[in-house]
Short mmCIF file of C-alpha atoms and ligand atoms in Angstrom, two decimals:
data_model
loop_
_atom_site.label_atom_id
_atom_site.label_comp_id
_atom_site.label_asym_id
_atom_site.label_seq_id
_atom_site.Cartn_x
_atom_site.Cartn_y
_atom_site.Cartn_z
CA MET A 1 0.00 0.00 0.00
CA THR A 2 1.39 3.39 -0.91
CA PHE A 3 -0.16 6.62 0.18
CA LYS A 4 -0.43 9.62 -2.10
CA ASN A 5 2.23 12.18 -1.31
CA PHE A 6 0.70 15.16 -3.00
CA PRO A 7 1.82 18.76 -3.18
CA MET A 8 -0.15 21.66 -1.78
CA VAL A 9 0.02 25.29 -2.82
CA PRO A 10 2.97 26.53 -0.74
CA ARG A 11 1.89 30.17 -0.55
CA VAL A 12 -1.49 31.80 -0.48
CA VAL A 13 -2.74 35.30 0.20
CA TYR A 14 -6.37 35.78 1.13
CA GLY A 15 -8.45 38.91 1.46
CA ARG A 16 -10.58 41.47 -0.35
CA GLY A 17 -8.18 43.76 -2.18
CA SER A 18 -5.23 41.37 -1.77
CA PHE A 19 -4.76 41.46 -5.55
CA ASP A 20 -2.84 44.71 -5.02
CA GLN A 21 -0.12 42.76 -3.25
CA LEU A 22 0.86 41.07 -6.51
CA GLN A 23 3.73 43.44 -7.26
CA GLU A 24 5.33 42.90 -3.87
CA ILE A 25 4.99 39.13 -4.32
CA LEU A 26 6.58 39.14 -7.77
CA ILE A 27 9.59 41.38 -7.13
CA PRO A 28 11.81 38.67 -5.60
CA LYS A 29 10.79 36.22 -8.34
CA ARG A 30 12.15 38.29 -11.21
CA THR A 31 15.23 36.14 -11.52
CA GLN A 32 17.05 38.33 -14.03
CA ASN A 33 16.44 42.04 -14.42
CA ASP A 34 14.79 41.76 -17.79
CA ALA A 35 13.12 38.36 -17.37
CA PRO A 36 9.47 38.90 -18.15
CA PHE A 37 6.32 37.75 -16.44
CA VAL A 38 3.56 36.62 -18.73
CA TYR A 39 0.00 37.41 -17.69
CA LEU A 40 -2.74 35.22 -19.11
CA VAL A 41 -5.92 37.15 -18.39
CA ASP A 42 -9.56 36.24 -19.04
CA ASP A 43 -10.72 38.44 -21.90
CA PHE A 44 -13.69 39.53 -19.80
CA PHE A 45 -11.21 42.06 -18.37
CA GLU A 46 -10.11 43.41 -21.76
CA GLY A 47 -10.86 47.14 -21.84
CA ARG A 48 -11.60 47.30 -18.11
CA GLU A 49 -8.93 49.86 -17.44
CA ALA A 50 -9.56 50.31 -13.72
CA PHE A 51 -8.71 46.65 -13.24
CA LEU A 52 -5.91 46.44 -15.79
CA LYS A 53 -4.11 49.39 -14.17
CA ARG A 54 -3.73 47.26 -11.06
CA ILE A 55 -1.63 44.66 -12.92
CA PRO A 56 2.01 45.56 -12.12
CA LEU A 57 3.32 45.37 -15.71
CA GLU A 58 7.02 46.03 -16.23
CA GLU A 59 8.73 46.82 -19.47
CA ASN A 60 9.24 43.33 -20.92
CA ASP A 61 6.18 41.70 -19.40
CA MET A 62 3.52 40.27 -21.69
CA LEU A 63 -0.21 40.58 -21.19
CA ILE A 64 -2.23 38.09 -23.23
CA PHE A 65 -6.03 38.11 -23.15
CA VAL A 66 -7.53 34.67 -23.51
CA SER A 67 -11.15 33.76 -24.16
CA ALA A 68 -12.77 31.35 -21.73
CA ASN A 69 -15.62 30.59 -24.12
CA GLU A 70 -14.13 27.20 -24.78
CA GLU A 71 -12.32 24.90 -22.40
CA PRO A 72 -8.53 24.76 -22.82
CA LYS A 73 -7.07 22.64 -25.59
CA THR A 74 -3.64 21.03 -25.93
CA GLN A 75 -3.15 22.80 -29.26
CA GLN A 76 -3.95 26.16 -27.65
CA VAL A 77 -1.39 25.53 -24.89
CA ASP A 78 1.30 24.60 -27.43
CA THR A 79 0.57 27.68 -29.53
CA LEU A 80 0.68 29.98 -26.51
CA ARG A 81 3.96 28.44 -25.38
CA ASP A 82 5.46 28.87 -28.86
CA LYS A 83 4.30 32.48 -29.03
CA ILE A 84 5.75 33.31 -25.63
CA LEU A 85 9.10 31.74 -26.53
CA ALA A 86 9.16 33.53 -29.89
CA ASP A 87 8.42 36.91 -28.29
CA SER A 88 11.06 36.69 -25.59
CA THR A 89 14.82 36.57 -25.88
CA VAL A 90 15.37 35.64 -22.24
CA PHE A 91 13.87 32.98 -20.06
CA ILE A 92 10.42 33.62 -18.62
CA ALA A 93 10.32 34.58 -14.93
CA GLY A 94 6.80 33.30 -14.45
CA ILE A 95 3.25 32.83 -15.66
CA ILE A 96 0.34 34.53 -13.92
CA GLY A 97 -3.16 33.28 -14.67
CA ILE A 98 -6.06 35.62 -13.87
CA GLY A 99 -9.50 34.15 -14.49
CA GLY A 100 -11.67 31.11 -13.91
CA GLY A 101 -10.82 27.42 -14.13
CA THR A 102 -10.21 27.75 -17.87
CA ILE A 103 -7.51 30.39 -17.50
CA LEU A 104 -6.02 28.84 -14.36
CA ASP A 105 -5.62 25.50 -16.15
CA LEU A 106 -4.10 27.21 -19.18
CA ALA A 107 -1.63 29.06 -16.96
CA LYS A 108 -0.58 25.83 -15.25
CA ALA A 109 -0.24 24.01 -18.56
CA VAL A 110 1.76 26.79 -20.25
CA ALA A 111 4.08 27.02 -17.23
CA LEU A 112 4.73 23.27 -17.53
CA MET A 113 5.21 23.33 -21.29
CA LEU A 114 7.85 26.06 -21.09
CA THR A 115 10.18 23.51 -19.49
CA ASN A 116 8.99 20.22 -20.99
CA PRO A 117 9.62 19.48 -24.67
CA GLY A 118 7.01 18.47 -27.24
CA SER A 119 3.25 18.81 -27.19
CA SER A 120 1.10 19.08 -24.08
CA ALA A 121 -0.95 16.20 -25.53
CA ASP A 122 2.02 13.92 -24.74
CA TYR A 123 1.62 14.69 -21.05
CA GLN A 124 -2.12 14.11 -20.60
CA GLY A 125 -2.23 11.53 -17.86
CA TRP A 126 -0.59 10.95 -14.51
CA ASP A 127 2.97 11.96 -13.65
CA LEU A 128 4.27 12.13 -17.21
CA ILE A 129 5.76 15.60 -16.71
CA LYS A 130 9.55 15.34 -16.25
CA ASN A 131 10.75 18.86 -15.40
CA PRO A 132 9.51 21.43 -12.88
CA ALA A 133 7.40 24.22 -14.39
CA VAL A 134 8.41 27.86 -14.44
CA TYR A 135 7.12 29.81 -11.42
CA HIS A 136 3.35 30.16 -11.74
CA VAL A 137 0.70 32.12 -9.91
CA GLY A 138 -3.07 31.56 -9.93
CA ILE A 139 -5.57 34.33 -9.28
CA PRO A 140 -9.17 33.08 -9.50
CA THR A 141 -11.87 35.54 -10.55
CA ILE A 142 -14.79 33.12 -10.20
CA SER A 143 -15.21 30.48 -7.49
CA GLY A 144 -15.98 26.79 -7.61
CA THR A 145 -13.67 24.60 -9.65
CA GLY A 146 -10.89 24.24 -7.10
CA ALA A 147 -8.44 24.59 -10.01
CA GLU A 148 -6.54 27.03 -7.77
CA VAL A 149 -5.48 24.18 -5.45
CA SER A 150 -5.42 21.11 -7.66
CA ARG A 151 -2.43 19.24 -9.10
CA THR A 152 -4.02 18.99 -12.53
CA ALA A 153 -4.61 21.18 -15.58
CA VAL A 154 -7.52 19.73 -17.52
CA LEU A 155 -7.04 19.87 -21.31
CA THR A 156 -8.96 18.59 -24.29
CA GLY A 157 -6.55 16.95 -26.72
CA PRO A 158 -6.84 15.18 -30.05
CA ALA A 159 -7.66 11.86 -28.39
CA LYS A 160 -9.01 12.68 -24.95
CA LYS A 161 -10.01 15.19 -22.31
CA LEU A 162 -7.55 14.55 -19.52
CA GLY A 163 -5.42 16.60 -17.19
CA LEU A 164 -1.71 17.15 -16.89
CA ASN A 165 -1.62 15.58 -13.44
CA SER A 166 1.74 16.05 -11.77
CA ASP A 167 3.49 17.32 -8.69
CA TYR A 168 4.77 20.24 -10.78
CA THR A 169 1.31 21.36 -11.89
CA THR A 170 0.24 22.94 -8.60
CA PHE A 171 0.59 26.71 -8.39
CA ASP A 172 3.58 28.17 -6.51
CA GLN A 173 1.43 31.03 -5.30
CA VAL A 174 -2.28 31.73 -5.19
CA ILE A 175 -3.99 35.04 -4.50
CA LEU A 176 -7.54 34.66 -3.23
CA ASP A 177 -9.26 38.01 -3.56
CA PRO A 178 -13.04 37.48 -3.43
CA GLU A 179 -13.65 41.04 -4.62
CA LEU A 180 -12.51 39.95 -8.09
CA THR A 181 -15.64 37.78 -8.38
CA THR A 182 -18.05 40.73 -8.03
CA THR A 183 -18.74 40.95 -11.78
CA VAL A 184 -19.54 37.27 -12.39
CA PRO A 185 -22.98 36.89 -14.06
CA LYS A 186 -25.59 35.06 -12.00
CA ASP A 187 -25.97 31.92 -14.14
CA GLN A 188 -22.22 31.44 -14.39
CA TRP A 189 -21.85 32.07 -10.63
CA PHE A 190 -24.33 29.27 -10.06
CA TYR A 191 -22.87 26.76 -12.56
CA THR A 192 -19.29 27.18 -11.35
CA GLY A 193 -20.44 27.27 -7.71
CA MET A 194 -22.29 24.00 -8.28
CA ASP A 195 -19.05 22.44 -9.50
CA CYS A 196 -17.84 22.92 -5.93
CA TYR A 197 -21.08 21.62 -4.43
CA ILE A 198 -20.89 18.52 -6.65
CA HIS A 199 -17.23 17.98 -5.71
CA CYS A 200 -18.40 17.81 -2.09
CA ILE A 201 -21.31 15.44 -2.73
CA GLU A 202 -19.23 13.10 -4.87
CA SER A 203 -16.31 13.10 -2.48
CA LEU A 204 -18.35 12.73 0.73
CA ASN A 205 -20.55 9.96 -0.73
CA GLY A 206 -17.75 8.07 -2.42
CA THR A 207 -16.10 4.82 -1.36
CA TYR A 208 -12.70 6.57 -1.33
CA ILE A 209 -13.74 8.86 1.51
CA ASN A 210 -11.34 9.22 4.45
CA ALA A 211 -10.96 11.64 7.33
CA PHE A 212 -8.62 13.91 5.37
CA SER A 213 -11.05 14.41 2.47
CA GLN A 214 -14.05 14.45 4.74
CA SER A 215 -12.70 17.29 6.86
CA TYR A 216 -12.28 19.51 3.80
CA GLY A 217 -15.42 18.22 2.05
CA GLU A 218 -17.69 18.85 5.01
CA LYS A 219 -16.42 22.38 5.42
CA ALA A 220 -16.93 23.11 1.73
CA TYR A 221 -20.38 21.55 1.85
CA ASP A 222 -21.40 23.71 4.83
CA LEU A 223 -20.14 26.83 3.08
CA CYS A 224 -22.08 25.93 -0.08
CA GLN A 225 -25.22 25.51 1.97
CA GLU A 226 -24.74 28.95 3.50
CA VAL A 227 -24.18 30.50 0.10
CA PHE A 228 -26.84 28.71 -1.94
CA LEU A 229 -29.55 27.68 0.53
CA LYS A 230 -29.72 30.35 3.21
CA ASP A 231 -30.54 33.98 2.64
CA ILE A 232 -28.49 35.36 5.50
CA LEU A 233 -25.27 36.42 3.79
CA SER A 234 -24.40 39.81 2.35
CA PRO A 235 -23.08 39.66 -1.24
CA GLU A 236 -19.54 40.23 0.09
CA GLU A 237 -19.84 37.44 2.67
CA ALA A 238 -21.23 35.12 0.01
CA GLN A 239 -18.26 35.89 -2.28
CA ASN A 240 -15.80 35.35 0.57
CA LYS A 241 -17.36 32.06 1.58
CA LEU A 242 -17.72 30.66 -1.92
CA MET A 243 -14.05 31.33 -2.60
CA MET A 244 -13.11 29.33 0.49
CA ALA A 245 -15.65 26.61 -0.38
CA SER A 246 -13.93 26.21 -3.74
CA TRP A 247 -10.57 25.86 -2.03
CA HIS A 248 -11.81 23.27 0.45
CA GLY A 249 -13.77 21.38 -2.20
CA GLY A 250 -10.61 21.14 -4.28
CA MET A 251 -8.64 19.92 -1.27
CA SER A 252 -11.31 17.33 -0.55
CA ILE A 253 -11.04 15.66 -3.97
CA ALA A 254 -7.24 15.80 -3.88
CA TYR A 255 -7.31 12.85 -1.51
CA SER A 256 -10.46 11.14 -2.81
CA GLN A 257 -12.19 11.36 -6.18
CA VAL A 258 -15.20 12.80 -7.95
CA GLY A 259 -18.01 10.53 -9.18
CA VAL A 260 -20.90 9.95 -11.56
CA ALA A 261 -21.68 13.57 -12.47
CA HIS A 262 -18.08 14.28 -13.42
CA ALA A 263 -17.66 11.06 -15.41
CA MET A 264 -20.79 11.74 -17.46
CA SER A 265 -20.13 15.46 -17.77
CA TYR A 266 -16.72 14.70 -19.33
CA GLY A 267 -18.62 12.74 -22.01
CA LEU A 268 -20.88 15.72 -22.76
CA SER A 269 -17.93 18.06 -22.81
CA TYR A 270 -15.85 15.87 -25.13
CA LEU A 271 -18.64 15.39 -27.67
CA LEU A 272 -20.59 18.63 -27.47
CA GLY A 273 -18.10 21.06 -25.91
CA THR A 274 -20.45 21.59 -22.96
CA LYS A 275 -18.59 23.56 -20.32
CA HIS A 276 -17.68 21.90 -17.06
CA GLY A 277 -19.90 23.80 -14.61
CA VAL A 278 -23.10 23.75 -16.61
CA GLY A 279 -22.36 20.20 -17.82
CA ASN A 280 -22.15 18.99 -14.24
CA CYS A 281 -25.48 20.66 -13.47
CA ILE A 282 -27.15 19.08 -16.53
CA VAL A 283 -25.98 15.63 -15.44
CA PHE A 284 -26.43 16.00 -11.69
CA ASP A 285 -30.08 16.97 -12.15
CA HIS A 286 -30.73 13.32 -13.19
CA LEU A 287 -28.68 11.47 -10.59
CA GLN A 288 -31.27 10.96 -7.82
CA GLU A 289 -30.55 7.25 -7.63
CA PHE A 290 -26.87 7.88 -6.88
CA TYR A 291 -27.08 10.97 -4.71
CA PRO A 292 -30.69 11.32 -3.45
CA LYS A 293 -30.11 13.99 -0.81
CA GLY A 294 -27.59 15.95 -2.84
CA VAL A 295 -29.82 16.05 -5.91
CA ALA A 296 -32.90 17.10 -3.90
CA GLU A 297 -30.89 19.94 -2.36
CA PHE A 298 -29.50 20.88 -5.78
CA LYS A 299 -33.02 21.16 -7.20
CA GLU A 300 -33.94 23.42 -4.29
CA MET A 301 -30.93 25.64 -5.04
CA VAL A 302 -31.91 25.82 -8.73
CA ARG A 303 -35.44 26.85 -7.71
CA ARG A 304 -34.27 29.44 -5.19
CA HIS A 305 -31.94 31.17 -7.57
CA GLY A 306 -34.20 30.89 -10.63
CA VAL A 307 -31.38 29.51 -12.76
CA ALA A 308 -32.15 27.54 -15.93
CA ILE A 309 -30.51 24.15 -16.38
CA PRO A 310 -30.33 23.43 -20.13
CA LYS A 311 -32.33 20.43 -21.32
CA GLY A 312 -32.68 18.43 -24.51
CA LEU A 313 -28.95 18.41 -25.39
CA CYS A 314 -28.97 14.75 -26.36
CA LYS A 315 -32.33 14.50 -28.05
CA ASP A 316 -31.04 14.45 -31.63
CA LEU A 317 -27.83 12.51 -31.12
CA THR A 318 -26.95 9.46 -33.20
CA ASP A 319 -26.04 6.03 -31.80
CA GLU A 320 -22.40 6.76 -32.65
CA GLN A 321 -22.50 10.00 -30.69
CA PHE A 322 -23.99 8.30 -27.66
CA ASP A 323 -21.23 5.72 -27.94
CA VAL A 324 -18.55 8.40 -27.92
CA MET A 325 -19.95 9.92 -24.72
CA ILE A 326 -20.34 6.52 -23.09
CA ASP A 327 -16.77 5.55 -24.02
CA VAL A 328 -15.39 8.76 -22.51
CA ALA A 329 -17.45 8.36 -19.34
CA LEU A 330 -16.58 4.67 -18.86
CA SER A 331 -12.87 5.32 -19.37
CA LEU A 332 -12.80 7.28 -16.10
CA GLU A 333 -12.60 4.14 -14.00
CA PRO A 334 -11.48 5.65 -10.67
CA LEU A 335 -14.52 7.94 -10.71
CA TRP A 336 -16.88 4.97 -11.06
CA GLU A 337 -15.02 2.94 -8.50
CA ASN A 338 -15.29 5.83 -6.08
CA ALA A 339 -18.99 6.27 -6.81
CA CYS A 340 -20.14 2.64 -6.91
CA GLY A 341 -17.39 0.52 -5.38
CA GLU A 342 -15.05 -2.13 -6.79
CA ASP A 343 -17.87 -4.00 -8.52
CA TRP A 344 -19.09 -0.92 -10.37
CA LYS A 345 -19.01 -2.69 -13.74
CA LYS A 346 -21.94 -4.83 -12.60
CA VAL A 347 -24.14 -1.76 -12.11
CA ILE A 348 -22.82 0.73 -14.65
CA THR A 349 -23.62 -0.70 -18.06
CA ARG A 350 -23.59 1.02 -21.44
CA LYS A 351 -27.37 0.68 -21.53
CA LYS A 352 -27.70 2.43 -18.21
CA LEU A 353 -25.55 5.36 -19.31
CA ARG A 354 -27.44 5.61 -22.59
CA THR A 355 -30.74 5.82 -20.67
CA LEU A 356 -29.34 8.56 -18.45
CA TYR A 357 -27.83 10.55 -21.32
CA GLN A 358 -31.14 10.36 -23.19
CA LYS A 359 -32.81 12.29 -20.39
CA MET A 360 -30.35 15.20 -20.67
P1 LIG B 401 -14.42 29.62 -16.83
O1 LIG B 401 -13.03 29.95 -16.51
O2 LIG B 401 -14.68 28.75 -18.01
O3 LIG B 401 -15.21 30.98 -17.01
C1 LIG B 401 -16.62 30.97 -17.20
C2 LIG B 401 -17.11 32.32 -17.66
O4 LIG B 401 -17.02 33.26 -16.60
C3 LIG B 401 -16.28 32.89 -18.81
O5 LIG B 401 -17.16 33.48 -19.72
C4 LIG B 401 -15.42 33.93 -18.14
O6 LIG B 401 -15.06 34.96 -19.02
C5 LIG B 401 -16.35 34.43 -17.05
N1 LIG B 401 -15.70 35.08 -15.91
C6 LIG B 401 -14.69 34.62 -15.13
N2 LIG B 401 -14.42 35.49 -14.14
C7 LIG B 401 -15.28 36.53 -14.30
C8 LIG B 401 -15.51 37.74 -13.59
N3 LIG B 401 -14.83 38.06 -12.48
N4 LIG B 401 -16.50 38.57 -14.03
C9 LIG B 401 -17.24 38.25 -15.12
N5 LIG B 401 -17.06 37.12 -15.82
C10 LIG B 401 -16.10 36.27 -15.41
O7 LIG B 401 -15.20 29.01 -15.59
P2 LIG B 401 -14.91 27.93 -14.51
O8 LIG B 401 -16.19 27.23 -14.28
O9 LIG B 401 -14.20 28.54 -13.35
O10 LIG B 401 -13.87 26.94 -15.19
C11 LIG B 401 -14.21 25.83 -15.98
C12 LIG B 401 -12.93 25.13 -16.36
O11 LIG B 401 -12.27 24.67 -15.20
C13 LIG B 401 -13.10 23.92 -17.26
O12 LIG B 401 -12.18 24.01 -18.33
C14 LIG B 401 -12.76 22.75 -16.38
O13 LIG B 401 -12.20 21.65 -17.08
C15 LIG B 401 -11.77 23.35 -15.43
N6 LIG B 401 -11.67 22.67 -14.14
C16 LIG B 401 -10.44 22.41 -13.67
C17 LIG B 401 -10.26 21.77 -12.47
C18 LIG B 401 -8.89 21.49 -11.98
O14 LIG B 401 -8.74 20.92 -10.92
N7 LIG B 401 -7.86 21.86 -12.67
C19 LIG B 401 -11.37 21.41 -11.69
C20 LIG B 401 -12.64 21.69 -12.18
C21 LIG B 401 -12.78 22.34 -13.41
ZN1 LIG B 402 -15.48 19.70 -11.24
#
């Protein structure tokens, strides 16, 4: 028996307005005088001068706006890496990702690919990365995925949607400034927040559960309940608490696993490009038999916040398309084992998944 020896984020700043500490944090990391930092920033912030002025850009630094409309791709990571190397004559001092899970994963992946040769598609899997990444900082602007704490950067490649899972993936520094989430639109706030809620449900109700994961998962679950089920928090308190829920939810799955909603949502995402947060909601809505209490509570949250969960995505799909989704979902064996135990193959058949997908 070996126990996972996994890395944690070594440094974290928390607080409303803490974003302004970025300059002070970066100064000692500028290894050579002219070594640039590269900022990968969600293009939501493009043109928002009041925010952009707060980024401590120095002469050689690069600021690249990236769209989060689609989830990150291996090809996109490789292209960004090539562009950064082409535009700089000296080595890069660090990568700073400012955005949601999409941008945070891109920042982690680009930081890794600056020091590891070839295509990021070659490293989709577990512990395939050979060399430490360049220094990388994550600054979430929306809460829920836990990408700020995790040791993976989820990428869609030519053959699969799978993360660069490695000890080098984890950020060297995270800045948690809940104020940055103020502008998140309501639906997106809910979908990404539900990613955290579903992390908790899948972790706490999984067969891999242990006291380590439970301690983080229960805290995250309580915080989600305060944010999504009780009407007692001010908007600022809700932002503060959801940011910490995301962190704890991410920590909870680090030492356990996610489950049915994530496995099936990966199928939707691979075939249809459905984004992670909303995809999880679409799937979770139909998982009463696996998570009765969690799904009932989820439906109550949907009702309370008047958010629409898309329906009818699969109604016109062909047999081949269903097969693609089912193949992707079934390939995520640890998720099923966590959800349904060692004998999961007896319960989770292709027919069963087809029936579930047909409802979505
Ligand atoms: P996202 O990054 O895809 O962003 C969603 C939308 O919110 C985008 O339109 C973006 O522009 C907008 N947005 C972000 N911050 C905003 C702000 N402050 N104001 C206004 N709009 C804002 O959303 P997400 O749900 O955080 O991330 C999803 C991604 O995270 C997926 O690619 C998924 O695979 C990944 N993920 C990674 C992990 C991990 O451990 N690495 C875990 C879960 C999910
Ligand atoms: Zn998730």
